[in-house]
mmCIF file of C-alpha atoms in Angstrom:
data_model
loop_
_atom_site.group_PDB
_atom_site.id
_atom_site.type_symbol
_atom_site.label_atom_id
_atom_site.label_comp_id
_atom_site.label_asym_id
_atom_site.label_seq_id
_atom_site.Cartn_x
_atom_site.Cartn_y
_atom_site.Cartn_z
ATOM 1 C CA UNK J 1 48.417 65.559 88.879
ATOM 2 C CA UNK J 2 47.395 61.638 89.369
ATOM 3 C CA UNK J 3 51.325 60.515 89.711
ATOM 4 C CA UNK J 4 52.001 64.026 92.008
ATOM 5 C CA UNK J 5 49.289 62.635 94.670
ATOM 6 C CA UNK J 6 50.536 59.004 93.936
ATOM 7 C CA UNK J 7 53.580 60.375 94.911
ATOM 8 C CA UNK J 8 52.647 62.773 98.199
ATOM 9 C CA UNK J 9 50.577 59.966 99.525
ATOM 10 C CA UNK J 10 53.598 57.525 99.677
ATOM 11 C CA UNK J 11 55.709 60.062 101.094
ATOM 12 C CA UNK J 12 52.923 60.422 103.849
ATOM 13 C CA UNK J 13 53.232 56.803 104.224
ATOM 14 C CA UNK J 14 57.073 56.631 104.687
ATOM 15 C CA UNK J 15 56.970 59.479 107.370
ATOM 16 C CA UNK J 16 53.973 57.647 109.172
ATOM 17 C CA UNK J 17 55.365 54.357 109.246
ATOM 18 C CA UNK J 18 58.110 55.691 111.846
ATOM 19 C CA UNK J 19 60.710 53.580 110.136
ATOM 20 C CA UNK J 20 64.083 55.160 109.459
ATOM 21 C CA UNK J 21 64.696 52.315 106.462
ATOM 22 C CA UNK J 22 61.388 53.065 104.961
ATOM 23 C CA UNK J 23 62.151 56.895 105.233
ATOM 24 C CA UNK J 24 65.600 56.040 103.738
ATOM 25 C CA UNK J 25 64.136 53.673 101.258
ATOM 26 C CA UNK J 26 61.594 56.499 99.652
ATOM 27 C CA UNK J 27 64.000 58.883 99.488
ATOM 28 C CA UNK J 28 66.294 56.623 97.714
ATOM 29 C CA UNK J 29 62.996 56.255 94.902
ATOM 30 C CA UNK J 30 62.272 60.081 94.926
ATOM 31 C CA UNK J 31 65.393 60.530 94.075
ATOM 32 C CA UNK J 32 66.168 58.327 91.396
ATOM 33 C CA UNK J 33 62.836 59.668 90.064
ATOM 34 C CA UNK J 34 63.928 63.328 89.517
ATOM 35 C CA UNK J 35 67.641 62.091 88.196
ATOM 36 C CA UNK J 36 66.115 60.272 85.645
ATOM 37 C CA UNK J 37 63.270 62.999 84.344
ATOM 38 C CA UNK J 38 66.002 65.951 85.899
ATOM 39 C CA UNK J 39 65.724 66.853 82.081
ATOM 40 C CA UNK J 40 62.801 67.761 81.164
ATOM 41 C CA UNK J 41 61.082 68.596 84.936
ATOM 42 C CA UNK J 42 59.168 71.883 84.478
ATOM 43 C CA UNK J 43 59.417 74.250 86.654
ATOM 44 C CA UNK J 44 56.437 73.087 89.185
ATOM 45 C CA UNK J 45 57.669 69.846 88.409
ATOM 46 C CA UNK J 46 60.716 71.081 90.715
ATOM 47 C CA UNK J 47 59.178 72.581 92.980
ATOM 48 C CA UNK J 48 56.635 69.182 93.607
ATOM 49 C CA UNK J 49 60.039 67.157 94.244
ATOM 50 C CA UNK J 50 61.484 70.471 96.530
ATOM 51 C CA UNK J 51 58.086 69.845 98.758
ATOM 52 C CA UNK J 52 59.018 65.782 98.706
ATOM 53 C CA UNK J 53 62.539 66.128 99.605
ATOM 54 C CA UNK J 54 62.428 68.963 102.476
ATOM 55 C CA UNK J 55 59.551 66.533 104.093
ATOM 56 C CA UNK J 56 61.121 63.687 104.032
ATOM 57 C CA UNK J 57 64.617 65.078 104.033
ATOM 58 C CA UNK J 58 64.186 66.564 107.641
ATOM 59 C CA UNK J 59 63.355 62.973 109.010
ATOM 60 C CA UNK J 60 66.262 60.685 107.645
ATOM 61 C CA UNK J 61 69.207 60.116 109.445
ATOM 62 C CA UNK J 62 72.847 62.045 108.249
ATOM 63 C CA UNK J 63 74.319 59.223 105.978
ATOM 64 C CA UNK J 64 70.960 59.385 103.798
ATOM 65 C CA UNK J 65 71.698 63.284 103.741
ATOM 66 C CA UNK J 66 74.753 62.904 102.513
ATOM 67 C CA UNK J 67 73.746 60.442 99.614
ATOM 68 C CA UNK J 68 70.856 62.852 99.035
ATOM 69 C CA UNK J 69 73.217 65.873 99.007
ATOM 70 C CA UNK J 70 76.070 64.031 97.089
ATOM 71 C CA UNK J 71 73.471 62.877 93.843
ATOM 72 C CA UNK J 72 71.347 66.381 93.987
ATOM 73 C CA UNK J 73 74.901 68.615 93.994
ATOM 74 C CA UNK J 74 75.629 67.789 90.056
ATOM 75 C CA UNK J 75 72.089 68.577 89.052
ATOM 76 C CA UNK J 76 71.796 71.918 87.590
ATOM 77 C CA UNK J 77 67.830 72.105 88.101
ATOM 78 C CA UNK J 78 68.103 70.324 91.982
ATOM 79 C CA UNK J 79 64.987 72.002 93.694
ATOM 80 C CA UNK J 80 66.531 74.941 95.641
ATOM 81 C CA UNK J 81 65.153 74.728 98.990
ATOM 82 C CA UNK J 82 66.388 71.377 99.180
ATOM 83 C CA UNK J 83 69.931 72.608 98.177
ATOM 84 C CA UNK J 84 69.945 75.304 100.646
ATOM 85 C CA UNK J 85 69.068 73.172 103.643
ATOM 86 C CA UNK J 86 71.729 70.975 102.836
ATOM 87 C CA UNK J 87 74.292 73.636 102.071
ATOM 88 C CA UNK J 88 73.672 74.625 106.201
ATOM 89 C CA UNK J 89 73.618 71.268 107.123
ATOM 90 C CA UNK J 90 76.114 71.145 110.029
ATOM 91 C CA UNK J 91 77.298 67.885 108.874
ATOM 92 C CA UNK J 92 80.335 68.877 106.535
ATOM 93 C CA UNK J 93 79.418 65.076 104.991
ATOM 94 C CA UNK J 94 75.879 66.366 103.718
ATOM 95 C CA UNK J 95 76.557 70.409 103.082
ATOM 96 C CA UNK J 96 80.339 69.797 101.233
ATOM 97 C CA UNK J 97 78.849 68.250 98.196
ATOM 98 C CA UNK J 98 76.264 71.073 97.522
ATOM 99 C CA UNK J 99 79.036 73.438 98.428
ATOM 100 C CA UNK J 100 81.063 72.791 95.947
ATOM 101 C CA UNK J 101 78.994 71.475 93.031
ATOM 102 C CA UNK J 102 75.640 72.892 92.799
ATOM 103 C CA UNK J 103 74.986 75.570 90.752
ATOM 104 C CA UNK J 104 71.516 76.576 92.375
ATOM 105 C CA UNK J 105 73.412 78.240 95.414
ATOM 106 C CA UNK J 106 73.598 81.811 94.537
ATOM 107 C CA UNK J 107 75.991 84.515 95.525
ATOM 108 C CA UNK J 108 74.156 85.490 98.445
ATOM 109 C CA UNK J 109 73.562 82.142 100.002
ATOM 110 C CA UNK J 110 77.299 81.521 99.544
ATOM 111 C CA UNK J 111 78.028 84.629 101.153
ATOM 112 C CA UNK J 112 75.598 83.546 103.904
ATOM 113 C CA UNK J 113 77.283 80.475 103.830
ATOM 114 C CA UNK J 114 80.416 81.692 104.208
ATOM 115 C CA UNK J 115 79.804 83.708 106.868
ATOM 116 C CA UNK J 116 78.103 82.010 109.632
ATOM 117 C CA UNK J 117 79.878 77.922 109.362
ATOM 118 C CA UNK J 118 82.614 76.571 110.265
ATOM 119 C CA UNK J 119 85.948 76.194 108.452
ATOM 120 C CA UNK J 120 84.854 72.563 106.958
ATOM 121 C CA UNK J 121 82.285 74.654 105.040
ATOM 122 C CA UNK J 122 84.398 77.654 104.065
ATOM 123 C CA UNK J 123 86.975 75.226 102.686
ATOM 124 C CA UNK J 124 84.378 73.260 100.626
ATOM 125 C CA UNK J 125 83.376 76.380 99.112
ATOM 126 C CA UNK J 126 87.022 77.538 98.061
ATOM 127 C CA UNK J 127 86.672 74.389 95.784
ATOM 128 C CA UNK J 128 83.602 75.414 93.336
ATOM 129 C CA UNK J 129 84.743 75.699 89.782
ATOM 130 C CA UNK J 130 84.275 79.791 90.174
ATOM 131 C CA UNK J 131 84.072 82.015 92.972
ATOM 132 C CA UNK J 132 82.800 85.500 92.683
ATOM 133 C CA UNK J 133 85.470 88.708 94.335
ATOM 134 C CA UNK J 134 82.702 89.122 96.978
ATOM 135 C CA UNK J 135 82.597 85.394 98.271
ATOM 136 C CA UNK J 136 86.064 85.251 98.560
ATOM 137 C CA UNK J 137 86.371 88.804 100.407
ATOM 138 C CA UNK J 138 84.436 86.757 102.827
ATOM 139 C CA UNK J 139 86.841 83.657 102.760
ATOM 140 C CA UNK J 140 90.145 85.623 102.809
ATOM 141 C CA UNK J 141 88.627 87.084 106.279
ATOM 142 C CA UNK J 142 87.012 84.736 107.687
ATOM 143 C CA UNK J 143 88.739 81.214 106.522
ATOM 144 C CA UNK J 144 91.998 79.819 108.053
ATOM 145 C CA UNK J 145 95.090 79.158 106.150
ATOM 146 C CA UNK J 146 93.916 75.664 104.734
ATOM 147 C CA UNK J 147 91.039 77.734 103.358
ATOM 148 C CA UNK J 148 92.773 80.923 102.386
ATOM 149 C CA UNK J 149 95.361 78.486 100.247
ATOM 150 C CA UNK J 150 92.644 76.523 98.420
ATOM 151 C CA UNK J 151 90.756 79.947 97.528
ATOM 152 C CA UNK J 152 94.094 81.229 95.647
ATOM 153 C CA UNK J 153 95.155 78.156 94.600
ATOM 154 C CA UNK J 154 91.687 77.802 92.417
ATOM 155 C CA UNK J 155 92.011 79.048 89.201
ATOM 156 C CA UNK J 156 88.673 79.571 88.996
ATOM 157 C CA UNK J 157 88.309 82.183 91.501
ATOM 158 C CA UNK J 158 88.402 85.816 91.478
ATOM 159 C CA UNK J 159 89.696 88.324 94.187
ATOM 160 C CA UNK J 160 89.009 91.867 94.548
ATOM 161 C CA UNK J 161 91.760 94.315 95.446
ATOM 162 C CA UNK J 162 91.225 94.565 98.659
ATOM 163 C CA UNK J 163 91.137 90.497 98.827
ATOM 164 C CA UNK J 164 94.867 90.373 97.468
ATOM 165 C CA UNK J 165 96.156 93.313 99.760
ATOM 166 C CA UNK J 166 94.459 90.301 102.936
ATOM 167 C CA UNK J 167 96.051 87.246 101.261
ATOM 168 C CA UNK J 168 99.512 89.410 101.076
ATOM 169 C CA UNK J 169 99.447 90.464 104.232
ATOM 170 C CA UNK J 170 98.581 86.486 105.489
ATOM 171 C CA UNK J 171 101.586 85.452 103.657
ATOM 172 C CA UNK J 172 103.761 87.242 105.289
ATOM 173 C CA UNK J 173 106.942 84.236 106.640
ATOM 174 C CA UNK J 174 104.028 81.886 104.596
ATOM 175 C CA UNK J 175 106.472 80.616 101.385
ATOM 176 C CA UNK J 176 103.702 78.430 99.735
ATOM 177 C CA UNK J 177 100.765 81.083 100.342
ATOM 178 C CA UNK J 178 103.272 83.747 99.016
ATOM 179 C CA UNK J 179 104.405 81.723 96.156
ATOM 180 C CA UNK J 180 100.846 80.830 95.646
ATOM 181 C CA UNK J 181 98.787 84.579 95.724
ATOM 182 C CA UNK J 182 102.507 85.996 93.840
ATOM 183 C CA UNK J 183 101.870 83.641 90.942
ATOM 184 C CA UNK J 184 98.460 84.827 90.456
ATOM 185 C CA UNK J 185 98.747 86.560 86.985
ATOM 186 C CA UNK J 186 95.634 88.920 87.687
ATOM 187 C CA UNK J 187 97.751 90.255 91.394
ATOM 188 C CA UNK J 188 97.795 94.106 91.277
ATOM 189 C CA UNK J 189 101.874 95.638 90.951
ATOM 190 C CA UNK J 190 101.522 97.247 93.872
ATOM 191 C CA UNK J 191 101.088 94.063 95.863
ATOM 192 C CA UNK J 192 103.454 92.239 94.152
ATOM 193 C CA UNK J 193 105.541 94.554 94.655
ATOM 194 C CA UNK J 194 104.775 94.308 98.748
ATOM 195 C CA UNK J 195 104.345 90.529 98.658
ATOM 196 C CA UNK J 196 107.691 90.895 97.150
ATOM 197 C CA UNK J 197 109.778 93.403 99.507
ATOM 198 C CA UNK J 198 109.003 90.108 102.711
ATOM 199 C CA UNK J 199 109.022 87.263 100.486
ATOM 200 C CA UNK J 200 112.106 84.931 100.941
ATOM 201 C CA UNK J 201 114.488 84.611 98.212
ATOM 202 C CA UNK J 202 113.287 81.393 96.898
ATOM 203 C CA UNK J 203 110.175 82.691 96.503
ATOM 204 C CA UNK J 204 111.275 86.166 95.329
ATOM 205 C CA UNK J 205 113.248 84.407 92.389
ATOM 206 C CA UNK J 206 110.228 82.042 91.215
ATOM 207 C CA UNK J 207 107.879 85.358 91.119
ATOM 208 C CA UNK J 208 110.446 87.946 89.197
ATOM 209 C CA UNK J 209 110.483 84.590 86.589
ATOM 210 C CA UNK J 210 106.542 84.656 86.254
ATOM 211 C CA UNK J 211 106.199 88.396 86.176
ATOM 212 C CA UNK J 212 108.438 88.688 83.345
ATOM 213 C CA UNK J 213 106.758 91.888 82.541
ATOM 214 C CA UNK J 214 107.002 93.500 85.501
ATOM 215 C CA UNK J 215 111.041 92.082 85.833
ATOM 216 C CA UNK J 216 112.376 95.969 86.215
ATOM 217 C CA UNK J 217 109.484 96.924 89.119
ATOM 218 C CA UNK J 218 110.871 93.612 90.799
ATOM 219 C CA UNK J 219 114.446 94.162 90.495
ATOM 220 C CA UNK J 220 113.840 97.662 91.574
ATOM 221 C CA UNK J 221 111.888 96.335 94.811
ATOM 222 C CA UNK J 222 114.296 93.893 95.576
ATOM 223 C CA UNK J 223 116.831 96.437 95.736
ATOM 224 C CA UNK J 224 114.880 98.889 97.644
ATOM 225 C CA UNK J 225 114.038 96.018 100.290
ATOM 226 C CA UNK J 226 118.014 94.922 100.330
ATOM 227 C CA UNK J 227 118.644 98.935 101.284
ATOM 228 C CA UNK J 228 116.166 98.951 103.877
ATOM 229 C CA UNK J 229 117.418 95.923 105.713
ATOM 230 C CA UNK J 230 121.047 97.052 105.209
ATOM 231 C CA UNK J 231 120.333 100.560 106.629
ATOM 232 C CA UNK J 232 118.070 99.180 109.430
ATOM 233 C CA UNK J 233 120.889 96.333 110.724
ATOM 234 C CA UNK J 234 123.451 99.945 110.139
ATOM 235 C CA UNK J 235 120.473 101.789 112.974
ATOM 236 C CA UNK J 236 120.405 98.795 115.208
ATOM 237 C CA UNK J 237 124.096 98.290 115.595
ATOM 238 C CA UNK J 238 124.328 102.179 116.435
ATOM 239 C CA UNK J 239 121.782 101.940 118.669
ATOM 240 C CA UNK J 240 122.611 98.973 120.244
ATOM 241 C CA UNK J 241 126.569 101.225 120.617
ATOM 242 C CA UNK J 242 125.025 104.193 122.285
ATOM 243 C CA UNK J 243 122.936 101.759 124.658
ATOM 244 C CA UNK J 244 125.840 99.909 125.679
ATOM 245 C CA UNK J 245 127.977 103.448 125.888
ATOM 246 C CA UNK J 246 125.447 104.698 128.297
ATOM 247 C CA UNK J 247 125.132 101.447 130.533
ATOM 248 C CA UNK J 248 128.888 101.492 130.844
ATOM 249 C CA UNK J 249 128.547 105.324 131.704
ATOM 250 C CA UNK J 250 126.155 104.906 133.982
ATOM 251 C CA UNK J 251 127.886 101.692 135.858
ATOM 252 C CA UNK J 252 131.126 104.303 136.180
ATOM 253 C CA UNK J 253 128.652 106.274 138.119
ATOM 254 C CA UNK J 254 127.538 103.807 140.234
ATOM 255 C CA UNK J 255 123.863 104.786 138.948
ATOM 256 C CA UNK J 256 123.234 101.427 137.349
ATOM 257 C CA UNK J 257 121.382 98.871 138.814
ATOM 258 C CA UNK J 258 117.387 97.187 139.673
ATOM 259 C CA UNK J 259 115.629 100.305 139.863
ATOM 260 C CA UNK J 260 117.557 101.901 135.994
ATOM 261 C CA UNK J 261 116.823 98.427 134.827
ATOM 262 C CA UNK J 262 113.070 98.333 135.389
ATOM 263 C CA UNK J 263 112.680 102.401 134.699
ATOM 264 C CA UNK J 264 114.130 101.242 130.627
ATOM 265 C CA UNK J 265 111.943 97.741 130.749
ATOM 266 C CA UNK J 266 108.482 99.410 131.265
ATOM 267 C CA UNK J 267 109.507 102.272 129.225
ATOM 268 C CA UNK J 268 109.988 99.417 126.604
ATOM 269 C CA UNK J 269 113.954 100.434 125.556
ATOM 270 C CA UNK J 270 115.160 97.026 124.657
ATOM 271 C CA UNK J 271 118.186 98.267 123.336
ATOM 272 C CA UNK J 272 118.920 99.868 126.773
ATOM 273 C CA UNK J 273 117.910 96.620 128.567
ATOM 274 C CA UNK J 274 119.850 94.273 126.795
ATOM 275 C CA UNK J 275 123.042 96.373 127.462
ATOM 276 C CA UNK J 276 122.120 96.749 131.184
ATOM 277 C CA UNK J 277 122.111 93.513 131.364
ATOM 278 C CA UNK J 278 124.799 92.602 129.780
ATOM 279 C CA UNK J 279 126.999 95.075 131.568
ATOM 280 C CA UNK J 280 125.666 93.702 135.531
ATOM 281 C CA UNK J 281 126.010 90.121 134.168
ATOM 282 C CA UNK J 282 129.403 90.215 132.750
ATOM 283 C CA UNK J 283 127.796 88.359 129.627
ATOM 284 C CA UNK J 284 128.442 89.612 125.615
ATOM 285 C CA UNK J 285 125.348 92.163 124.327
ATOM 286 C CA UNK J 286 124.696 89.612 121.352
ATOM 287 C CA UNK J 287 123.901 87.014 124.023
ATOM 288 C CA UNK J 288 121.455 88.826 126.168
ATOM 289 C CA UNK J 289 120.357 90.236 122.555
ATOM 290 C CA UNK J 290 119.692 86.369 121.356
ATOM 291 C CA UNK J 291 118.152 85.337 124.971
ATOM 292 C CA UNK J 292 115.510 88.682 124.316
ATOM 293 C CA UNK J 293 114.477 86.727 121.244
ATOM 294 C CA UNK J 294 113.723 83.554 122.222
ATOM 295 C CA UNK J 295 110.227 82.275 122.105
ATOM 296 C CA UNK J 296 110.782 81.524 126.130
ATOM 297 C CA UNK J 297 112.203 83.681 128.781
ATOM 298 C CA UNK J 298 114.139 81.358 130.658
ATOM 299 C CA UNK J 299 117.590 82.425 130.017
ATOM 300 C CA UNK J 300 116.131 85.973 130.961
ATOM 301 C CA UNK J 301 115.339 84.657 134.095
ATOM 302 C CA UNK J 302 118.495 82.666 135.239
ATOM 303 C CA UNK J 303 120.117 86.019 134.222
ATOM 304 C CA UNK J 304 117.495 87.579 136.757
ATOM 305 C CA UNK J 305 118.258 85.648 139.123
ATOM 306 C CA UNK J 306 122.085 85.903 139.119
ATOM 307 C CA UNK J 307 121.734 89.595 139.340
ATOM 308 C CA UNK J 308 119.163 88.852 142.002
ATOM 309 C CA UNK J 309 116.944 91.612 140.620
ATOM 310 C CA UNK J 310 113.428 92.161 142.522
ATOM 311 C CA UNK J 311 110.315 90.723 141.585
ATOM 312 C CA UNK J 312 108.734 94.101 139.722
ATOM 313 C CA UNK J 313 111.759 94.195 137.696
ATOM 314 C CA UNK J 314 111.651 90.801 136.331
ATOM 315 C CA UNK J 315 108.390 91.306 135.702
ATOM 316 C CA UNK J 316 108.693 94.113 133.987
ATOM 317 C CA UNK J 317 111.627 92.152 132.138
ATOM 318 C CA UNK J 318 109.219 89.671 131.182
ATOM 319 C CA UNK J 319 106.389 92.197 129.985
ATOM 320 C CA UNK J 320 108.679 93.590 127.661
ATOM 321 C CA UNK J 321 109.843 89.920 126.470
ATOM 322 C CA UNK J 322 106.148 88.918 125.788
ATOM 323 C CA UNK J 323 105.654 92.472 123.649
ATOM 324 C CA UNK J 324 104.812 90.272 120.767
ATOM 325 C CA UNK J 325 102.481 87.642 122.153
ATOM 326 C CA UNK J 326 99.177 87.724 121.568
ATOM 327 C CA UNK J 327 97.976 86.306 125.098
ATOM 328 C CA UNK J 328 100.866 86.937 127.623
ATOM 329 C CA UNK J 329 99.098 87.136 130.974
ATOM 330 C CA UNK J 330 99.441 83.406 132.078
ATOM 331 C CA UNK J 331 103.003 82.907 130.293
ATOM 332 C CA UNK J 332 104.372 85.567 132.552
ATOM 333 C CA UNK J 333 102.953 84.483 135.516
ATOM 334 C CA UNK J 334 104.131 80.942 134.771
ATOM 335 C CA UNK J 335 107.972 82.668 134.628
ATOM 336 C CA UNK J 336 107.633 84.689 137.607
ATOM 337 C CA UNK J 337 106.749 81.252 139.132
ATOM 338 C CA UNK J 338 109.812 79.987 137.753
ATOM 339 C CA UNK J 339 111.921 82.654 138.725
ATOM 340 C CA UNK J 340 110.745 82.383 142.547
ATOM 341 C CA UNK J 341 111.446 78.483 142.691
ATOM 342 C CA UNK J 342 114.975 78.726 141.070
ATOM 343 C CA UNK J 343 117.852 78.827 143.537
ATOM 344 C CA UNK J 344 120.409 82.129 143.140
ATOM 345 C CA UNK J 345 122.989 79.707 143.866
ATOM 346 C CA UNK J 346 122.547 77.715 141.037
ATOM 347 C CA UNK J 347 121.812 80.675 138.626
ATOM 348 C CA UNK J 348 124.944 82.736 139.885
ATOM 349 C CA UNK J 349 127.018 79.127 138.516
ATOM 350 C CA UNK J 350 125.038 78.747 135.383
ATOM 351 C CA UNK J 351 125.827 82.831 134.453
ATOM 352 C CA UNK J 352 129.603 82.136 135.489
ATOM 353 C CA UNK J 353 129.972 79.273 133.482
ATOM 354 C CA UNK J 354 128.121 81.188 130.258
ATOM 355 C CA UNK J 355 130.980 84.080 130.769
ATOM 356 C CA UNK J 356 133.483 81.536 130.629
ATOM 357 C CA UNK J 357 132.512 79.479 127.808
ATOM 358 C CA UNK J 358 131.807 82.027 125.165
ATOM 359 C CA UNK J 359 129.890 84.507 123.427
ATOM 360 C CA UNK J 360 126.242 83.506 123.520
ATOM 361 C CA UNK J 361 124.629 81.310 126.111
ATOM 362 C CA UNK J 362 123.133 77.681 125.568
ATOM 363 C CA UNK J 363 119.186 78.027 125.397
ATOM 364 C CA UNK J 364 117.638 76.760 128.799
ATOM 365 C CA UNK J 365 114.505 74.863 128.967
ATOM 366 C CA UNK J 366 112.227 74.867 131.821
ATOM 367 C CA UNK J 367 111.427 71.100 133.037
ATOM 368 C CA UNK J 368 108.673 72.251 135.247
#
């Protein structure tokens, strides 16, 4: 009781003195204190040194956090209210140490944790030498790739079903993520098999070689996925056929034109626009085809402009174009911008010389 007061009364003396190297300097002592007697503390011997450090640890600056928080993580008996303040610590220098290490944060401070900081945080958890299915439910949500990787990546940490069917569905055109959550011997068939049927054939081939067990599901899925993707590229060519038959039709009629165009753009037939505008430009299906799948629209809009098409068509051109973006607003209105400063002149040439030169037009970049 003597050497607990001995000790309180310094502390007050350290926090009174106003000195930030005194404060750093006691907490340096307390420290060393507990690691050496960590052993054989009692219980209310913890909780006396949990009192010392929360006083003392709310009035030092962030680098003596962190050296607090970096000596205190290995501990298995750290006091726990010291633990948990650094584990929130906004500094990712004082709370990734305890994150990782300590064993006195329990699954539902983790989960806390997890849930309400930053990505620094989330990824310093994904390290800890076990995870539990319901932390990393939360990180598979709520963590970013860097954090998603490290979670499967760590071999000791366990996912839930509905955690694999996330990471699968995040790794979709991801080949190390894929190859990462595919290799995981504990992964459910079923989502092998699904990780499987979009997985490149790198991947695909390292996968069917650690599943050795499951080699006949994988064959079979591989095969199944081949037949999809030969019957859909069989549906697209048809359709792409009847679209073109029926702009050609339609041209014979004299019935195609601005007003058909926009009509199939907002009712979002992109087989039907890319063969109306082929047919009005003069220019090969596969082109206009490749210029709908650019990341950019600006070969859509020197087309637009050549066919001097009216401003709610090429918007509605563009709308359709941007189907897939997740923010389109100010990327369209940045085009329409373009479209209205680029001379028909020059657009009618730049078509003409696309006819002339071959199947598929070069890319064009915007330098404004």
């Amino acid at each position: 009781m003597n050497a607990a007061l001995t000790l309180l009364s310094q502390v007050d003396e350290a926090l009174s003195s106003g000195s930030f190297s005194r404060r750093a300097e006691m907490i340096r002592h307390v420290t060393d204190l507990f690691i050496v007697g960590a052993a054989r503390c009692s219980d209310a011997d913890v909780a006396l040194f949990d009192t010392v450090f929360t006083r003392l640890a709310a009035e030092i600056e962030q680098g003596a956090r962190a050296l607090l928080a970096a000596r205190l993580a290995p501990i298995p008996n750290a006091p726990p209210i010291t633990i948990r303040a650094l584990a929130f610590d906004d500094a990712i220098e004082v709370a990734g140490p305890v994150l990782t290490q300590s064993e006195r944060l329990d699954e539902a401070t983790l989960i806390e944790n997890a849930s309400t900081k930053g990505q620094e945080h989330l990824l310093a958890i994904s390290r800890r030498r076990s995870l539990s299915e319901v932390v990393t439910d939360v990180l598979v949500v709520r963590g970013d790739r860097h954090v998603v990787l490290s979670a499967v990546e760590n071999p000791g940490a366990k996912f839930s079903e509905a955690g694999f069917a996330r990471v699968v569905e995040r790794a979709a055109g991801d080949e190390r993520l894929a190859e990462s959550v595919g290799s995981r011997p504990e992964i459910p068939l079923h989502l092998l098999l699904a990780l499987l049927d979009k997985a490149s054939d790198a991947v695909r081939a390292k996968l069917e070689k650690l599943h050795s067990q499951a080699k006949g599901e994988v064959r079979r899925a591989v095969t199944d996925a081949t037949e999809r993707i030969r019957h859909d590229v069989v549906d697209r060519f048809r359709g792409q056929a009847a679209a073109l038959a029926l702009a050609e039709s339609l041209q014979r009629e004299g019935q195609l034109g601005d007003d058909r165009l926009r009509g199939f753009a907002q009712a979002g037939q992109l087989a039907e626009v890319i063969a109306t505008l082929a047919v009005m430009s003069g220019l090969p299906p596969s082109a206009v085809d490749r210029a709908m799948l650019e990341e950019r629209p600006d070969t859509i809009i020197v087309i637009a402009k050549a066919l001097a098409l009216s401003w709610a068509t090429v918007k509605a051109l563009l709308v359709l174009h941007a189907r897939n973006d997740a923010a389109p607003g100010q990327a369209i209105e940045q085009s329409l911008a373009s479209f209205d400063r680029l001379n028909a002149a020059t657009a009618q040439e730049i078509v003409r010389f696309w006819r002339l030169r071959g199947p598929a037009p070069a890319t064009v970049r915007r330098t404004s």
